[in-house]
């Protein structure tokens, strides 16, 4: 099944991803840290956090920051898994870290679970074939 991707679903995934990372680091997420991480103005972040609260994805406690509901955690877990598989894939292709991060942040919202399974298998195959990996890395090293 293809992912239904909208600007809203993309934003929700970006927020859940960063909120989950902040909770791992600090135990909770605050609007200011989300704003900094996503480079979005704090008032816009507050508005989005209210929508995530209404959707039942975050528990937002005034003055304390927020945590994820079980449903929010499940969605965050899925997006973070997609991110890490795609990041590993691009690393095997020899893509530099900055480019890879930028590409993954775009790709992770659009990829179906079926395509992701194919990429997971390619990762296995590439790791078993260093010469193929080397040929691909040579190709990606070349500037356009
Ligand atoms: Zn990501």
PDB file of N, CA and C in Angstrom, residues 5-113:
ATOM      1  N   UNK A   5       0.796  10.764   1.283  1.00  0.00           N
ATOM      2  CA  UNK A   5       1.664  11.830   1.788  1.00  0.00           C
ATOM      3  C   UNK A   5       1.017  13.185   1.547  1.00  0.00           C
ATOM      4  N   UNK A   6       0.825  13.946   2.613  1.00  0.00           N
ATOM      5  CA  UNK A   6       0.315  15.308   2.510  1.00  0.00           C
ATOM      6  C   UNK A   6       1.276  16.211   3.284  1.00  0.00           C
ATOM      7  N   UNK A   7       1.212  17.531   3.059  1.00  0.00           N
ATOM      8  CA  UNK A   7       2.058  18.413   3.878  1.00  0.00           C
ATOM      9  C   UNK A   7       1.806  18.183   5.375  1.00  0.00           C
ATOM     10  N   UNK A   8       0.539  17.924   5.722  1.00  0.00           N
ATOM     11  CA  UNK A   8       0.196  17.689   7.130  1.00  0.00           C
ATOM     12  C   UNK A   8       0.841  16.395   7.653  1.00  0.00           C
ATOM     13  N   UNK A   9       0.743  15.311   6.877  1.00  0.00           N
ATOM     14  CA  UNK A   9       1.311  14.044   7.358  1.00  0.00           C
ATOM     15  C   UNK A   9       2.830  14.140   7.448  1.00  0.00           C
ATOM     16  N   UNK A  10       3.434  14.871   6.503  1.00  0.00           N
ATOM     17  CA  UNK A  10       4.881  15.072   6.546  1.00  0.00           C
ATOM     18  C   UNK A  10       5.277  15.832   7.812  1.00  0.00           C
ATOM     19  N   UNK A  11       4.531  16.885   8.119  1.00  0.00           N
ATOM     20  CA  UNK A  11       4.821  17.679   9.311  1.00  0.00           C
ATOM     21  C   UNK A  11       4.624  16.842  10.577  1.00  0.00           C
ATOM     22  N   UNK A  12       3.539  16.084  10.629  1.00  0.00           N
ATOM     23  CA  UNK A  12       3.278  15.239  11.810  1.00  0.00           C
ATOM     24  C   UNK A  12       4.454  14.292  12.028  1.00  0.00           C
ATOM     25  N   UNK A  13       4.931  13.666  10.940  1.00  0.00           N
ATOM     26  CA  UNK A  13       6.054  12.727  11.071  1.00  0.00           C
ATOM     27  C   UNK A  13       7.320  13.443  11.543  1.00  0.00           C
ATOM     28  N   UNK A  14       7.595  14.623  10.992  1.00  0.00           N
ATOM     29  CA  UNK A  14       8.777  15.379  11.427  1.00  0.00           C
ATOM     30  C   UNK A  14       8.692  15.726  12.912  1.00  0.00           C
ATOM     31  N   UNK A  15       7.517  16.149  13.352  1.00  0.00           N
ATOM     32  CA  UNK A  15       7.348  16.507  14.768  1.00  0.00           C
ATOM     33  C   UNK A  15       7.521  15.284  15.659  1.00  0.00           C
ATOM     34  N   UNK A  16       6.864  14.174  15.292  1.00  0.00           N
ATOM     35  CA  UNK A  16       6.953  12.979  16.138  1.00  0.00           C
ATOM     36  C   UNK A  16       8.390  12.476  16.218  1.00  0.00           C
ATOM     37  N   UNK A  17       9.098  12.583  15.089  1.00  0.00           N
ATOM     38  CA  UNK A  17      10.494  12.143  15.049  1.00  0.00           C
ATOM     39  C   UNK A  17      11.331  12.958  16.035  1.00  0.00           C
ATOM     40  N   UNK A  18      11.213  14.269  15.977  1.00  0.00           N
ATOM     41  CA  UNK A  18      12.062  15.090  16.850  1.00  0.00           C
ATOM     42  C   UNK A  18      11.600  15.009  18.306  1.00  0.00           C
ATOM     43  N   UNK A  19      10.290  14.938  18.523  1.00  0.00           N
ATOM     44  CA  UNK A  19       9.785  14.823  19.897  1.00  0.00           C
ATOM     45  C   UNK A  19      10.316  13.537  20.527  1.00  0.00           C
ATOM     46  N   UNK A  20      10.302  12.454  19.757  1.00  0.00           N
ATOM     47  CA  UNK A  20      10.810  11.178  20.268  1.00  0.00           C
ATOM     48  C   UNK A  20      12.297  11.281  20.615  1.00  0.00           C
ATOM     49  N   UNK A  21      13.094  11.927  19.749  1.00  0.00           N
ATOM     50  CA  UNK A  21      14.531  12.082  20.038  1.00  0.00           C
ATOM     51  C   UNK A  21      14.745  12.940  21.286  1.00  0.00           C
ATOM     52  N   UNK A  22      13.958  14.008  21.431  1.00  0.00           N
ATOM     53  CA  UNK A  22      14.098  14.884  22.603  1.00  0.00           C
ATOM     54  C   UNK A  22      13.733  14.136  23.890  1.00  0.00           C
ATOM     55  N   UNK A  23      12.670  13.315  23.817  1.00  0.00           N
ATOM     56  CA  UNK A  23      12.264  12.538  24.995  1.00  0.00           C
ATOM     57  C   UNK A  23      13.364  11.540  25.373  1.00  0.00           C
ATOM     58  N   UNK A  24      13.978  10.917  24.350  1.00  0.00           N
ATOM     59  CA  UNK A  24      15.092  10.001  24.632  1.00  0.00           C
ATOM     60  C   UNK A  24      16.225  10.723  25.348  1.00  0.00           C
ATOM     61  N   UNK A  25      16.502  11.973  24.915  1.00  0.00           N
ATOM     62  CA  UNK A  25      17.611  12.730  25.488  1.00  0.00           C
ATOM     63  C   UNK A  25      17.286  13.284  26.870  1.00  0.00           C
ATOM     64  N   UNK A  26      16.062  13.846  27.020  1.00  0.00           N
ATOM     65  CA  UNK A  26      15.766  14.653  28.212  1.00  0.00           C
ATOM     66  C   UNK A  26      14.587  14.148  29.029  1.00  0.00           C
ATOM     67  N   UNK A  27      13.845  13.206  28.477  1.00  0.00           N
ATOM     68  CA  UNK A  27      12.672  12.706  29.199  1.00  0.00           C
ATOM     69  C   UNK A  27      11.383  13.418  28.817  1.00  0.00           C
ATOM     70  N   UNK A  28      11.506  14.556  28.135  1.00  0.00           N
ATOM     71  CA  UNK A  28      10.321  15.300  27.682  1.00  0.00           C
ATOM     72  C   UNK A  28      10.764  16.196  26.524  1.00  0.00           C
ATOM     73  N   UNK A  29       9.798  16.749  25.800  1.00  0.00           N
ATOM     74  CA  UNK A  29      10.112  17.679  24.710  1.00  0.00           C
ATOM     75  C   UNK A  29       9.464  19.024  25.009  1.00  0.00           C
ATOM     76  N   UNK A  30      10.175  20.096  24.731  1.00  0.00           N
ATOM     77  CA  UNK A  30       9.627  21.443  24.910  1.00  0.00           C
ATOM     78  C   UNK A  30       9.496  22.135  23.556  1.00  0.00           C
ATOM     79  N   UNK A  31       8.535  23.056  23.487  1.00  0.00           N
ATOM     80  CA  UNK A  31       8.292  23.803  22.249  1.00  0.00           C
ATOM     81  C   UNK A  31       9.583  24.458  21.744  1.00  0.00           C
ATOM     82  N   UNK A  32      10.358  25.067  22.660  1.00  0.00           N
ATOM     83  CA  UNK A  32      11.571  25.781  22.237  1.00  0.00           C
ATOM     84  C   UNK A  32      12.569  24.839  21.558  1.00  0.00           C
ATOM     85  N   UNK A  33      12.715  23.627  22.105  1.00  0.00           N
ATOM     86  CA  UNK A  33      13.672  22.670  21.518  1.00  0.00           C
ATOM     87  C   UNK A  33      13.188  22.145  20.169  1.00  0.00           C
ATOM     88  N   UNK A  34      11.875  21.929  20.048  1.00  0.00           N
ATOM     89  CA  UNK A  34      11.315  21.486  18.766  1.00  0.00           C
ATOM     90  C   UNK A  34      11.525  22.586  17.726  1.00  0.00           C
ATOM     91  N   UNK A  35      11.241  23.842  18.127  1.00  0.00           N
ATOM     92  CA  UNK A  35      11.379  24.989  17.225  1.00  0.00           C
ATOM     93  C   UNK A  35      12.816  25.087  16.710  1.00  0.00           C
ATOM     94  N   UNK A  36      13.768  24.904  17.626  1.00  0.00           N
ATOM     95  CA  UNK A  36      15.181  24.976  17.258  1.00  0.00           C
ATOM     96  C   UNK A  36      15.541  23.833  16.303  1.00  0.00           C
ATOM     97  N   UNK A  37      15.100  22.635  16.644  1.00  0.00           N
ATOM     98  CA  UNK A  37      15.443  21.455  15.843  1.00  0.00           C
ATOM     99  C   UNK A  37      14.854  21.495  14.442  1.00  0.00           C
ATOM    100  N   UNK A  38      13.630  21.981  14.331  1.00  0.00           N
ATOM    101  CA  UNK A  38      12.957  21.988  13.020  1.00  0.00           C
ATOM    102  C   UNK A  38      13.114  23.326  12.290  1.00  0.00           C
ATOM    103  N   UNK A  39      13.752  24.302  12.974  1.00  0.00           N
ATOM    104  CA  UNK A  39      13.907  25.655  12.424  1.00  0.00           C
ATOM    105  C   UNK A  39      12.550  26.236  12.021  1.00  0.00           C
ATOM    106  N   UNK A  40      11.611  26.148  12.961  1.00  0.00           N
ATOM    107  CA  UNK A  40      10.267  26.686  12.771  1.00  0.00           C
ATOM    108  C   UNK A  40      10.010  27.637  13.947  1.00  0.00           C
ATOM    109  N   UNK A  41       9.279  28.730  13.704  1.00  0.00           N
ATOM    110  CA  UNK A  41       9.029  29.717  14.758  1.00  0.00           C
ATOM    111  C   UNK A  41       8.193  29.102  15.881  1.00  0.00           C
ATOM    112  N   UNK A  42       8.541  29.419  17.150  1.00  0.00           N
ATOM    113  CA  UNK A  42       7.828  28.834  18.299  1.00  0.00           C
ATOM    114  C   UNK A  42       6.299  28.930  18.242  1.00  0.00           C
ATOM    115  N   UNK A  43       5.705  30.062  17.790  1.00  0.00           N
ATOM    116  CA  UNK A  43       4.226  30.095  17.750  1.00  0.00           C
ATOM    117  C   UNK A  43       3.635  29.039  16.813  1.00  0.00           C
ATOM    118  N   UNK A  44       4.326  28.794  15.674  1.00  0.00           N
ATOM    119  CA  UNK A  44       3.853  27.756  14.747  1.00  0.00           C
ATOM    120  C   UNK A  44       3.984  26.377  15.380  1.00  0.00           C
ATOM    121  N   UNK A  45       5.080  26.188  16.128  1.00  0.00           N
ATOM    122  CA  UNK A  45       5.282  24.905  16.811  1.00  0.00           C
ATOM    123  C   UNK A  45       4.171  24.689  17.843  1.00  0.00           C
ATOM    124  N   UNK A  46       3.845  25.745  18.607  1.00  0.00           N
ATOM    125  CA  UNK A  46       2.772  25.627  19.609  1.00  0.00           C
ATOM    126  C   UNK A  46       1.454  25.222  18.969  1.00  0.00           C
ATOM    127  N   UNK A  47       1.160  25.835  17.813  1.00  0.00           N
ATOM    128  CA  UNK A  47      -0.097  25.523  17.122  1.00  0.00           C
ATOM    129  C   UNK A  47      -0.110  24.058  16.676  1.00  0.00           C
ATOM    130  N   UNK A  48       1.015  23.590  16.155  1.00  0.00           N
ATOM    131  CA  UNK A  48       1.093  22.197  15.691  1.00  0.00           C
ATOM    132  C   UNK A  48       1.000  21.230  16.873  1.00  0.00           C
ATOM    133  N   UNK A  49       1.643  21.586  17.969  1.00  0.00           N
ATOM    134  CA  UNK A  49       1.595  20.720  19.162  1.00  0.00           C
ATOM    135  C   UNK A  49       0.157  20.587  19.658  1.00  0.00           C
ATOM    136  N   UNK A  50      -0.609  21.685  19.576  1.00  0.00           N
ATOM    137  CA  UNK A  50      -2.028  21.599  19.961  1.00  0.00           C
ATOM    138  C   UNK A  50      -2.778  20.624  19.060  1.00  0.00           C
ATOM    139  N   UNK A  51      -2.452  20.661  17.742  1.00  0.00           N
ATOM    140  CA  UNK A  51      -3.112  19.719  16.821  1.00  0.00           C
ATOM    141  C   UNK A  51      -2.709  18.280  17.125  1.00  0.00           C
ATOM    142  N   UNK A  52      -1.435  18.072  17.445  1.00  0.00           N
ATOM    143  CA  UNK A  52      -0.974  16.706  17.789  1.00  0.00           C
ATOM    144  C   UNK A  52      -1.671  16.217  19.056  1.00  0.00           C
ATOM    145  N   UNK A  53      -1.899  17.156  19.983  1.00  0.00           N
ATOM    146  CA  UNK A  53      -2.622  16.844  21.223  1.00  0.00           C
ATOM    147  C   UNK A  53      -4.061  16.430  20.886  1.00  0.00           C
ATOM    148  N   UNK A  54      -4.706  17.217  20.014  1.00  0.00           N
ATOM    149  CA  UNK A  54      -6.084  16.908  19.600  1.00  0.00           C
ATOM    150  C   UNK A  54      -6.184  15.559  18.879  1.00  0.00           C
ATOM    151  N   UNK A  55      -5.134  15.207  18.126  1.00  0.00           N
ATOM    152  CA  UNK A  55      -5.104  13.922  17.422  1.00  0.00           C
ATOM    153  C   UNK A  55      -4.782  12.766  18.370  1.00  0.00           C
ATOM    154  N   UNK A  56      -4.481  13.099  19.639  1.00  0.00           N
ATOM    155  CA  UNK A  56      -4.167  12.046  20.599  1.00  0.00           C
ATOM    156  C   UNK A  56      -2.764  11.473  20.446  1.00  0.00           C
ATOM    157  N   UNK A  57      -1.843  12.266  19.869  1.00  0.00           N
ATOM    158  CA  UNK A  57      -0.479  11.763  19.641  1.00  0.00           C
ATOM    159  C   UNK A  57       0.514  12.227  20.709  1.00  0.00           C
ATOM    160  N   UNK A  58       0.256  13.401  21.305  1.00  0.00           N
ATOM    161  CA  UNK A  58       1.124  13.870  22.393  1.00  0.00           C
ATOM    162  C   UNK A  58       0.274  14.234  23.606  1.00  0.00           C
ATOM    163  N   UNK A  59       0.919  14.135  24.762  1.00  0.00           N
ATOM    164  CA  UNK A  59       0.309  14.670  25.976  1.00  0.00           C
ATOM    165  C   UNK A  59       1.062  15.951  26.282  1.00  0.00           C
ATOM    166  N   UNK A  60       0.383  17.070  26.158  1.00  0.00           N
ATOM    167  CA  UNK A  60       1.042  18.362  26.335  1.00  0.00           C
ATOM    168  C   UNK A  60       0.689  18.935  27.691  1.00  0.00           C
ATOM    169  N   UNK A  61       1.686  19.033  28.541  1.00  0.00           N
ATOM    170  CA  UNK A  61       1.432  19.585  29.878  1.00  0.00           C
ATOM    171  C   UNK A  61       2.080  20.946  29.973  1.00  0.00           C
ATOM    172  N   UNK A  62       1.260  21.941  30.237  1.00  0.00           N
ATOM    173  CA  UNK A  62       1.752  23.310  30.297  1.00  0.00           C
ATOM    174  C   UNK A  62       2.877  23.432  31.332  1.00  0.00           C
ATOM    175  N   UNK A  63       3.918  24.175  30.962  1.00  0.00           N
ATOM    176  CA  UNK A  63       5.092  24.449  31.801  1.00  0.00           C
ATOM    177  C   UNK A  63       6.007  23.240  31.995  1.00  0.00           C
ATOM    178  N   UNK A  64       5.612  22.057  31.507  1.00  0.00           N
ATOM    179  CA  UNK A  64       6.468  20.894  31.748  1.00  0.00           C
ATOM    180  C   UNK A  64       6.992  20.278  30.460  1.00  0.00           C
ATOM    181  N   UNK A  65       6.406  20.659  29.324  1.00  0.00           N
ATOM    182  CA  UNK A  65       6.800  20.001  28.085  1.00  0.00           C
ATOM    183  C   UNK A  65       5.868  18.854  27.788  1.00  0.00           C
ATOM    184  N   UNK A  66       6.225  18.046  26.785  1.00  0.00           N
ATOM    185  CA  UNK A  66       5.273  17.020  26.358  1.00  0.00           C
ATOM    186  C   UNK A  66       5.929  15.655  26.238  1.00  0.00           C
ATOM    187  N   UNK A  67       5.089  14.645  26.277  1.00  0.00           N
ATOM    188  CA  UNK A  67       5.517  13.278  26.004  1.00  0.00           C
ATOM    189  C   UNK A  67       4.598  12.718  24.918  1.00  0.00           C
ATOM    190  N   UNK A  68       4.904  11.534  24.424  1.00  0.00           N
ATOM    191  CA  UNK A  68       4.088  10.910  23.383  1.00  0.00           C
ATOM    192  C   UNK A  68       3.087   9.939  24.009  1.00  0.00           C
ATOM    193  N   UNK A  69       1.898   9.870  23.419  1.00  0.00           N
ATOM    194  CA  UNK A  69       0.935   8.834  23.799  1.00  0.00           C
ATOM    195  C   UNK A  69       1.410   7.519  23.155  1.00  0.00           C
ATOM    196  N   UNK A  70       0.846   6.376  23.544  1.00  0.00           N
ATOM    197  CA  UNK A  70       1.241   5.118  22.887  1.00  0.00           C
ATOM    198  C   UNK A  70       1.075   5.193  21.364  1.00  0.00           C
ATOM    199  N   UNK A  71      -0.003   5.840  20.898  1.00  0.00           N
ATOM    200  CA  UNK A  71      -0.209   5.969  19.447  1.00  0.00           C
ATOM    201  C   UNK A  71       0.881   6.840  18.809  1.00  0.00           C
ATOM    202  N   UNK A  72       1.235   7.926  19.500  1.00  0.00           N
ATOM    203  CA  UNK A  72       2.312   8.801  19.019  1.00  0.00           C
ATOM    204  C   UNK A  72       3.643   8.068  18.988  1.00  0.00           C
ATOM    205  N   UNK A  73       3.885   7.258  20.022  1.00  0.00           N
ATOM    206  CA  UNK A  73       5.134   6.474  20.074  1.00  0.00           C
ATOM    207  C   UNK A  73       5.217   5.497  18.914  1.00  0.00           C
ATOM    208  N   UNK A  74       4.095   4.861  18.601  1.00  0.00           N
ATOM    209  CA  UNK A  74       4.068   3.883  17.512  1.00  0.00           C
ATOM    210  C   UNK A  74       4.389   4.562  16.166  1.00  0.00           C
ATOM    211  N   UNK A  75       3.774   5.720  15.921  1.00  0.00           N
ATOM    212  CA  UNK A  75       4.062   6.458  14.686  1.00  0.00           C
ATOM    213  C   UNK A  75       5.518   6.927  14.652  1.00  0.00           C
ATOM    214  N   UNK A  76       6.019   7.403  15.789  1.00  0.00           N
ATOM    215  CA  UNK A  76       7.412   7.861  15.855  1.00  0.00           C
ATOM    216  C   UNK A  76       8.366   6.698  15.588  1.00  0.00           C
ATOM    217  N   UNK A  77       8.047   5.540  16.165  1.00  0.00           N
ATOM    218  CA  UNK A  77       8.897   4.359  15.981  1.00  0.00           C
ATOM    219  C   UNK A  77       8.989   4.004  14.491  1.00  0.00           C
ATOM    220  N   UNK A  78       7.853   4.097  13.804  1.00  0.00           N
ATOM    221  CA  UNK A  78       7.833   3.759  12.377  1.00  0.00           C
ATOM    222  C   UNK A  78       8.662   4.734  11.539  1.00  0.00           C
ATOM    223  N   UNK A  79       8.514   6.037  11.812  1.00  0.00           N
ATOM    224  CA  UNK A  79       9.264   7.010  11.010  1.00  0.00           C
ATOM    225  C   UNK A  79      10.762   6.905  11.307  1.00  0.00           C
ATOM    226  N   UNK A  80      11.114   6.643  12.567  1.00  0.00           N
ATOM    227  CA  UNK A  80      12.531   6.533  12.929  1.00  0.00           C
ATOM    228  C   UNK A  80      13.139   5.273  12.300  1.00  0.00           C
ATOM    229  N   UNK A  81      12.361   4.214  12.204  1.00  0.00           N
ATOM    230  CA  UNK A  81      12.847   2.997  11.535  1.00  0.00           C
ATOM    231  C   UNK A  81      13.106   3.275  10.051  1.00  0.00           C
ATOM    232  N   UNK A  82      12.143   3.953   9.407  1.00  0.00           N
ATOM    233  CA  UNK A  82      12.324   4.299   7.990  1.00  0.00           C
ATOM    234  C   UNK A  82      13.573   5.151   7.819  1.00  0.00           C
ATOM    235  N   UNK A  83      13.736   6.135   8.719  1.00  0.00           N
ATOM    236  CA  UNK A  83      14.903   7.020   8.651  1.00  0.00           C
ATOM    237  C   UNK A  83      16.197   6.211   8.731  1.00  0.00           C
ATOM    238  N   UNK A  84      16.278   5.285   9.696  1.00  0.00           N
ATOM    239  CA  UNK A  84      17.551   4.598   9.903  1.00  0.00           C
ATOM    240  C   UNK A  84      17.865   3.635   8.757  1.00  0.00           C
ATOM    241  N   UNK A  85      16.842   2.984   8.181  1.00  0.00           N
ATOM    242  CA  UNK A  85      17.087   2.086   7.037  1.00  0.00           C
ATOM    243  C   UNK A  85      17.578   2.898   5.832  1.00  0.00           C
ATOM    244  N   UNK A  86      16.902   4.024   5.555  1.00  0.00           N
ATOM    245  CA  UNK A  86      17.301   4.846   4.413  1.00  0.00           C
ATOM    246  C   UNK A  86      18.688   5.445   4.621  1.00  0.00           C
ATOM    247  N   UNK A  87      19.004   5.845   5.862  1.00  0.00           N
ATOM    248  CA  UNK A  87      20.322   6.417   6.151  1.00  0.00           C
ATOM    249  C   UNK A  87      21.415   5.368   5.921  1.00  0.00           C
ATOM    250  N   UNK A  88      21.137   4.136   6.352  1.00  0.00           N
ATOM    251  CA  UNK A  88      22.119   3.062   6.150  1.00  0.00           C
ATOM    252  C   UNK A  88      22.315   2.788   4.653  1.00  0.00           C
ATOM    253  N   UNK A  89      21.212   2.796   3.923  1.00  0.00           N
ATOM    254  CA  UNK A  89      21.261   2.558   2.483  1.00  0.00           C
ATOM    255  C   UNK A  89      22.127   3.623   1.785  1.00  0.00           C
ATOM    256  N   UNK A  90      21.878   4.898   2.076  1.00  0.00           N
ATOM    257  CA  UNK A  90      22.622   5.967   1.407  1.00  0.00           C
ATOM    258  C   UNK A  90      24.093   5.955   1.802  1.00  0.00           C
ATOM    259  N   UNK A  91      24.370   5.548   3.044  1.00  0.00           N
ATOM    260  CA  UNK A  91      25.767   5.429   3.487  1.00  0.00           C
ATOM    261  C   UNK A  91      26.496   4.370   2.658  1.00  0.00           C
ATOM    262  N   UNK A  92      25.814   3.253   2.390  1.00  0.00           N
ATOM    263  CA  UNK A  92      26.403   2.186   1.570  1.00  0.00           C
ATOM    264  C   UNK A  92      26.638   2.646   0.132  1.00  0.00           C
ATOM    265  N   UNK A  93      25.860   3.627  -0.315  1.00  0.00           N
ATOM    266  CA  UNK A  93      26.054   4.171  -1.664  1.00  0.00           C
ATOM    267  C   UNK A  93      27.190   5.192  -1.691  1.00  0.00           C
ATOM    268  N   UNK A  94      27.724   5.522  -0.508  1.00  0.00           N
ATOM    269  CA  UNK A  94      28.837   6.470  -0.444  1.00  0.00           C
ATOM    270  C   UNK A  94      28.404   7.921  -0.405  1.00  0.00           C
ATOM    271  N   UNK A  95      27.139   8.150  -0.071  1.00  0.00           N
ATOM    272  CA  UNK A  95      26.638   9.536  -0.005  1.00  0.00           C
ATOM    273  C   UNK A  95      27.171  10.195   1.266  1.00  0.00           C
ATOM    274  N   UNK A  96      27.665  11.441   1.146  1.00  0.00           N
ATOM    275  CA  UNK A  96      28.203  12.112   2.332  1.00  0.00           C
ATOM    276  C   UNK A  96      27.081  12.394   3.348  1.00  0.00           C
ATOM    277  N   UNK A  97      27.481  12.539   4.621  1.00  0.00           N
ATOM    278  CA  UNK A  97      26.514  12.613   5.726  1.00  0.00           C
ATOM    279  C   UNK A  97      25.482  13.725   5.556  1.00  0.00           C
ATOM    280  N   UNK A  98      25.956  14.910   5.156  1.00  0.00           N
ATOM    281  CA  UNK A  98      25.045  16.050   5.067  1.00  0.00           C
ATOM    282  C   UNK A  98      24.004  15.836   3.958  1.00  0.00           C
ATOM    283  N   UNK A  99      24.469  15.392   2.798  1.00  0.00           N
ATOM    284  CA  UNK A  99      23.553  15.109   1.682  1.00  0.00           C
ATOM    285  C   UNK A  99      22.591  13.996   2.061  1.00  0.00           C
ATOM    286  N   UNK A 100      23.139  12.946   2.688  1.00  0.00           N
ATOM    287  CA  UNK A 100      22.316  11.793   3.063  1.00  0.00           C
ATOM    288  C   UNK A 100      21.216  12.228   4.033  1.00  0.00           C
ATOM    289  N   UNK A 101      21.570  13.040   5.021  1.00  0.00           N
ATOM    290  CA  UNK A 101      20.575  13.468   6.009  1.00  0.00           C
ATOM    291  C   UNK A 101      19.439  14.227   5.319  1.00  0.00           C
ATOM    292  N   UNK A 102      19.823  15.147   4.430  1.00  0.00           N
ATOM    293  CA  UNK A 102      18.837  15.948   3.707  1.00  0.00           C
ATOM    294  C   UNK A 102      17.940  15.052   2.844  1.00  0.00           C
ATOM    295  N   UNK A 103      18.547  14.118   2.131  1.00  0.00           N
ATOM    296  CA  UNK A 103      17.778  13.207   1.270  1.00  0.00           C
ATOM    297  C   UNK A 103      16.834  12.337   2.099  1.00  0.00           C
ATOM    298  N   UNK A 104      17.359  11.800   3.197  1.00  0.00           N
ATOM    299  CA  UNK A 104      16.543  10.904   4.038  1.00  0.00           C
ATOM    300  C   UNK A 104      15.343  11.659   4.597  1.00  0.00           C
ATOM    301  N   UNK A 105      15.552  12.911   5.032  1.00  0.00           N
ATOM    302  CA  UNK A 105      14.441  13.677   5.599  1.00  0.00           C
ATOM    303  C   UNK A 105      13.304  13.852   4.576  1.00  0.00           C
ATOM    304  N   UNK A 106      13.642  13.912   3.286  1.00  0.00           N
ATOM    305  CA  UNK A 106      12.608  13.976   2.257  1.00  0.00           C
ATOM    306  C   UNK A 106      12.013  12.604   1.960  1.00  0.00           C
ATOM    307  N   UNK A 107      12.885  11.625   1.734  1.00  0.00           N
ATOM    308  CA  UNK A 107      12.456  10.290   1.296  1.00  0.00           C
ATOM    309  C   UNK A 107      11.616   9.567   2.342  1.00  0.00           C
ATOM    310  N   UNK A 108      11.948   9.750   3.610  1.00  0.00           N
ATOM    311  CA  UNK A 108      11.331   8.942   4.673  1.00  0.00           C
ATOM    312  C   UNK A 108       9.804   9.112   4.715  1.00  0.00           C
ATOM    313  N   UNK A 109       9.299  10.230   4.241  1.00  0.00           N
ATOM    314  CA  UNK A 109       7.851  10.459   4.278  1.00  0.00           C
ATOM    315  C   UNK A 109       7.123   9.767   3.130  1.00  0.00           C
ATOM    316  N   UNK A 110       7.870   9.440   2.098  1.00  0.00           N
ATOM    317  CA  UNK A 110       7.235   9.005   0.849  1.00  0.00           C
ATOM    318  C   UNK A 110       7.324   7.518   0.598  1.00  0.00           C
ATOM    319  N   UNK A 111       8.132   6.829   1.387  1.00  0.00           N
ATOM    320  CA  UNK A 111       8.444   5.450   1.024  1.00  0.00           C
ATOM    321  C   UNK A 111       7.403   4.476   1.599  1.00  0.00           C
ATOM    322  N   UNK A 112       6.965   3.539   0.764  1.00  0.00           N
ATOM    323  CA  UNK A 112       5.995   2.532   1.228  1.00  0.00           C
ATOM    324  C   UNK A 112       6.736   1.421   1.952  1.00  0.00           C
ATOM    325  N   UNK A 113       6.000   0.623   2.740  1.00  0.00           N
ATOM    326  CA  UNK A 113       6.660  -0.474   3.462  1.00  0.00           C
ATOM    327  C   UNK A 113       7.178  -1.524   2.476  1.00  0.00           C
TER     328      UNK A 113
END
